[in-house]
Short mmCIF file of C-alpha atoms in Angstrom, two decimals:
data_model
loop_
_atom_site.label_atom_id
_atom_site.label_comp_id
_atom_site.label_asym_id
_atom_site.label_seq_id
_atom_site.Cartn_x
_atom_site.Cartn_y
_atom_site.Cartn_z
CA MET R 218 72.69 110.08 121.42
CA ASN R 219 70.62 112.90 122.94
CA SER R 220 69.67 110.60 125.82
CA GLU R 221 73.22 110.93 127.18
CA LEU R 222 73.08 114.72 127.27
CA PRO R 223 71.81 116.47 130.40
CA ALA R 224 68.05 116.78 130.81
CA GLY R 225 66.61 119.34 128.41
CA TRP R 226 69.59 119.20 126.06
CA THR R 227 69.74 118.07 122.43
CA ILE R 228 72.63 118.25 120.01
CA GLU R 229 70.64 120.91 118.15
CA ARG R 230 70.55 123.08 121.29
CA ALA R 231 74.32 122.63 121.76
CA ARG R 232 74.86 123.60 118.11
CA ALA R 233 72.72 126.71 118.48
CA LEU R 234 74.42 127.89 121.67
CA SER R 235 77.92 127.24 120.33
CA GLY R 236 77.24 128.67 116.88
CA ASP R 237 78.79 125.51 115.42
CA PRO R 238 76.30 123.76 113.10
CA SER R 239 78.69 120.81 112.77
CA ALA R 240 78.93 120.07 116.52
CA ALA R 241 78.49 116.34 117.07
CA PRO R 242 78.53 113.72 119.80
CA LEU R 243 81.51 111.36 119.64
CA SER R 244 81.96 107.81 120.81
CA CYS R 245 83.40 107.53 124.30
CA ASP R 246 85.45 104.54 123.12
CA ARG R 247 88.73 106.48 122.91
CA LEU R 248 91.60 107.63 125.13
CA VAL R 249 90.64 110.74 127.10
CA VAL R 250 93.06 112.34 129.57
CA VAL R 251 93.34 115.58 131.53
CA GLU R 252 96.62 117.39 132.20
CA VAL R 253 97.60 117.52 135.86
CA ALA R 254 98.40 121.16 136.60
CA GLY R 255 102.03 121.83 137.37
CA GLN R 256 103.08 118.19 137.02
CA GLY R 257 103.38 117.68 133.27
CA ASP R 258 101.45 114.43 133.70
CA TYR R 259 98.03 113.15 132.63
CA GLU R 260 95.14 111.42 134.41
CA PRO R 261 92.72 109.24 132.47
CA LEU R 262 89.08 110.29 132.35
CA ARG R 263 86.10 107.97 131.89
CA PRO R 264 83.65 110.16 129.99
CA ASP R 265 79.99 109.35 129.49
CA VAL R 266 79.55 112.14 126.90
CA ILE R 267 81.94 113.73 124.41
CA LEU R 268 80.81 116.64 122.24
CA ALA R 269 83.02 117.82 119.37
CA PHE R 270 83.09 121.45 118.25
CA HIS R 271 85.61 121.50 115.35
CA GLU R 272 88.95 120.62 117.02
CA LEU R 273 87.70 121.31 120.56
CA CYS R 274 85.73 118.89 122.70
CA LEU R 275 83.67 119.03 125.84
CA VAL R 276 83.95 115.82 127.83
CA ARG R 277 81.67 114.94 130.76
CA ASP R 278 83.28 112.88 133.49
CA ASP R 279 81.56 112.37 136.84
CA GLY R 280 79.21 115.31 136.19
CA GLU R 281 81.96 117.81 135.27
CA TRP R 282 82.64 119.20 131.79
CA PHE R 283 86.28 119.23 130.71
CA MET R 284 87.52 121.09 127.67
CA GLY R 285 90.10 119.54 125.44
CA GLN R 286 91.44 119.07 121.97
CA LEU R 287 90.73 116.21 119.59
CA ASP R 288 94.01 114.76 118.32
CA ASP R 289 94.56 113.21 114.90
CA ASP R 290 94.52 109.71 116.43
CA GLY R 291 91.05 110.31 117.93
CA SER R 292 92.19 110.76 121.51
CA VAL R 293 91.24 113.81 123.56
CA ILE R 294 93.63 115.77 125.77
CA CYS R 295 91.79 118.02 128.23
CA TRP R 296 93.34 120.90 130.12
CA ALA R 297 90.72 121.96 132.69
CA SER R 298 87.28 121.43 134.16
CA TYR R 299 84.69 124.01 133.22
CA GLY R 300 82.20 122.95 135.88
CA SER R 301 78.95 121.05 135.80
CA ASP R 302 76.87 123.48 133.71
CA LEU R 303 76.93 122.53 130.01
CA ALA R 304 75.74 125.97 128.88
CA GLU R 305 78.61 127.68 130.71
CA ALA R 306 81.11 125.18 129.31
CA ILE R 307 79.84 125.80 125.75
CA ARG R 308 80.10 129.56 126.25
CA SER R 309 83.77 129.02 127.13
CA LEU R 310 84.56 127.48 123.74
#
């Protein structure tokens, strides 16, 4: 699964930076949406990487990292983009 992470990244590095030893990659075969600001609506995302940190997730779609929450049904609802830098997105957890 490390091959899907950005160059130079491993799940171990993501765990170390986040302080979450249970951080794990998730299958992208699930519903992932992002809230549309001010509209109360959702847009679907097509992630190529999903990283779970307890209930929070970082989802990469088209080079941008979105933060969201993992629901009980396995879907992910994101609320914002945290940019293209994985380290910065992890620091925002």
